[in-house]
Amino acid sequence: MSTHLTRRLLQLYVGLALYGVSSGLLVRAGLGLEPWGVLHQGLAEHTGLSIGVVSIVVGAAVLLLWIPIRQRPGLGTVSNVFAIGIFMDATLAVVPDVHGLLAQVPLMAAATVCNGVATGLYISARFGPGPRDGLMTGLHKVTGRSIRLVRTSLEVIVVATGFLLGGSLGVGTVLYALTIGPLAQFFLRVFAIPEASKEPSSEVTPPAPARSTPVAEPTPRRAILPR
């Protein structure tokens, strides 16, 4: 396995793991979740499933919506569905709830920054978008509407549905919405992986066929000595 591919795979799975950890920390901060997290938490309240398992189920359901809009998943897409939910539940299992703004605010801020780092890591690996991002870009292509309009519409629907189901909506949700774009853009540059250079060909060039007629030798010229 080449060093280039190894780095891409490492960034993919470190990024997805960190994304799940940051999502779990946002839950523990208790000041509001990211838009899809609000929906996941609301569904978890009504189904009795853990929020991580709900995240996996919703991710798989969203992936099915790719079929009519002709989106093609990659390794990162499928990994996204499972890895984030698993690491989110693992984080919630070991990190207790925090109480008081002096603890909640720093945890919320740290979780949001970690989410931006995670986004930069796994997207820079270039193994395909997550199911939710792929739904957004697919709807953009099908409807001809702008990315901004499609994303805003999706997140408004998701947040409103999650809130009605009992999901946590608060200052953390607003902070996330305002900062995740600039954070992701910054860390995409930090973790950008250049395209792999083409490896030199290992094929041996076959010798030229022998000529049937003699070829005159070129007139010798003065040798050029190195300077």
Coordinates of N, CA and C in Angstrom, one line a residue, residues 1 4-6 9 17 28 31 34 36 44 48 51 54 58 71 82 92 121 124 158 160 162 167 182 199 203 223-224:
M1 N 0.9 -1.2 0.0 CA 0.0 0.0 0.0 C 0.9 1.2 0.0
H4 N 0.8 7.4 0.1 CA -0.3 8.4 -0.2 C -1.7 7.8 0.2
L5 N -1.9 6.5 -0.2 CA -3.2 5.9 0.2 C -3.3 5.7 1.7
T6 N -2.2 5.3 2.3 CA -2.2 5.1 3.8 C -2.6 6.4 4.5
L9 N -6.4 7.0 4.0 CA -7.2 6.2 4.9 C -7.1 6.6 6.3
A17 N -13.9 9.2 13.4 CA -13.9 9.0 14.8 C -14.0 10.3 15.6
R28 N -23.2 16.1 25.7 CA -22.8 16.2 27.1 C -22.8 17.7 27.5
L31 N -26.1 22.3 25.5 CA -26.5 23.6 25.1 C -27.0 23.7 23.7
E34 N -25.9 20.1 16.8 CA -25.8 20.4 15.4 C -27.2 20.0 14.8
W36 N -28.5 18.0 12.4 CA -28.9 16.6 12.3 C -28.9 15.9 13.7
A44 N -34.3 9.4 19.2 CA -33.8 8.5 20.2 C -34.8 8.6 21.4
G48 N -36.3 4.8 22.0 CA -35.6 4.0 23.0 C -34.2 3.6 22.6
I51 N -28.6 7.4 20.8 CA -28.5 8.4 19.7 C -27.5 8.0 18.6
V54 N -29.4 5.6 16.4 CA -30.3 6.4 15.5 C -29.5 7.1 14.4
V58 N -30.5 6.6 10.5 CA -30.9 7.7 9.7 C -29.9 7.9 8.5
Q71 N -26.9 9.4 -7.1 CA -25.6 9.6 -6.4 C -24.9 8.3 -6.2
F82 N -21.6 4.3 9.6 CA -21.4 3.5 10.8 C -20.4 4.1 11.8
L92 N -20.3 8.9 24.7 CA -21.3 9.1 25.7 C -21.2 8.1 26.8
L121 N -10.5 16.7 8.1 CA -9.8 15.5 7.9 C -10.5 14.5 7.0
S124 N -11.0 15.9 3.2 CA -9.8 16.0 2.5 C -9.3 14.6 2.0
V158 N -34.9 19.5 9.2 CA -34.3 18.6 10.1 C -34.4 19.1 11.5
A160 N -36.4 21.5 12.7 CA -37.8 21.7 13.2 C -38.4 20.3 13.6
G162 N -36.7 17.6 14.5 CA -36.0 17.1 15.7 C -36.5 17.8 17.0
G167 N -35.7 17.0 20.6 CA -34.3 17.2 20.4 C -33.8 18.5 21.1
P182 N -16.7 28.3 8.3 CA -15.3 28.8 8.4 C -14.4 27.8 8.9
E199 N 3.5 7.3 -10.9 CA 4.6 6.4 -10.7 C 5.3 6.2 -12.1
E203 N 7.3 -0.7 -17.4 CA 7.4 -1.5 -18.6 C 8.7 -1.2 -19.3
A223 N 33.3 16.2 -29.1 CA 32.6 15.8 -27.8 C 32.4 17.1 -27.0
I224 N 31.3 17.2 -26.3 CA 31.0 18.3 -25.5 C 31.3 18.0 -24.1

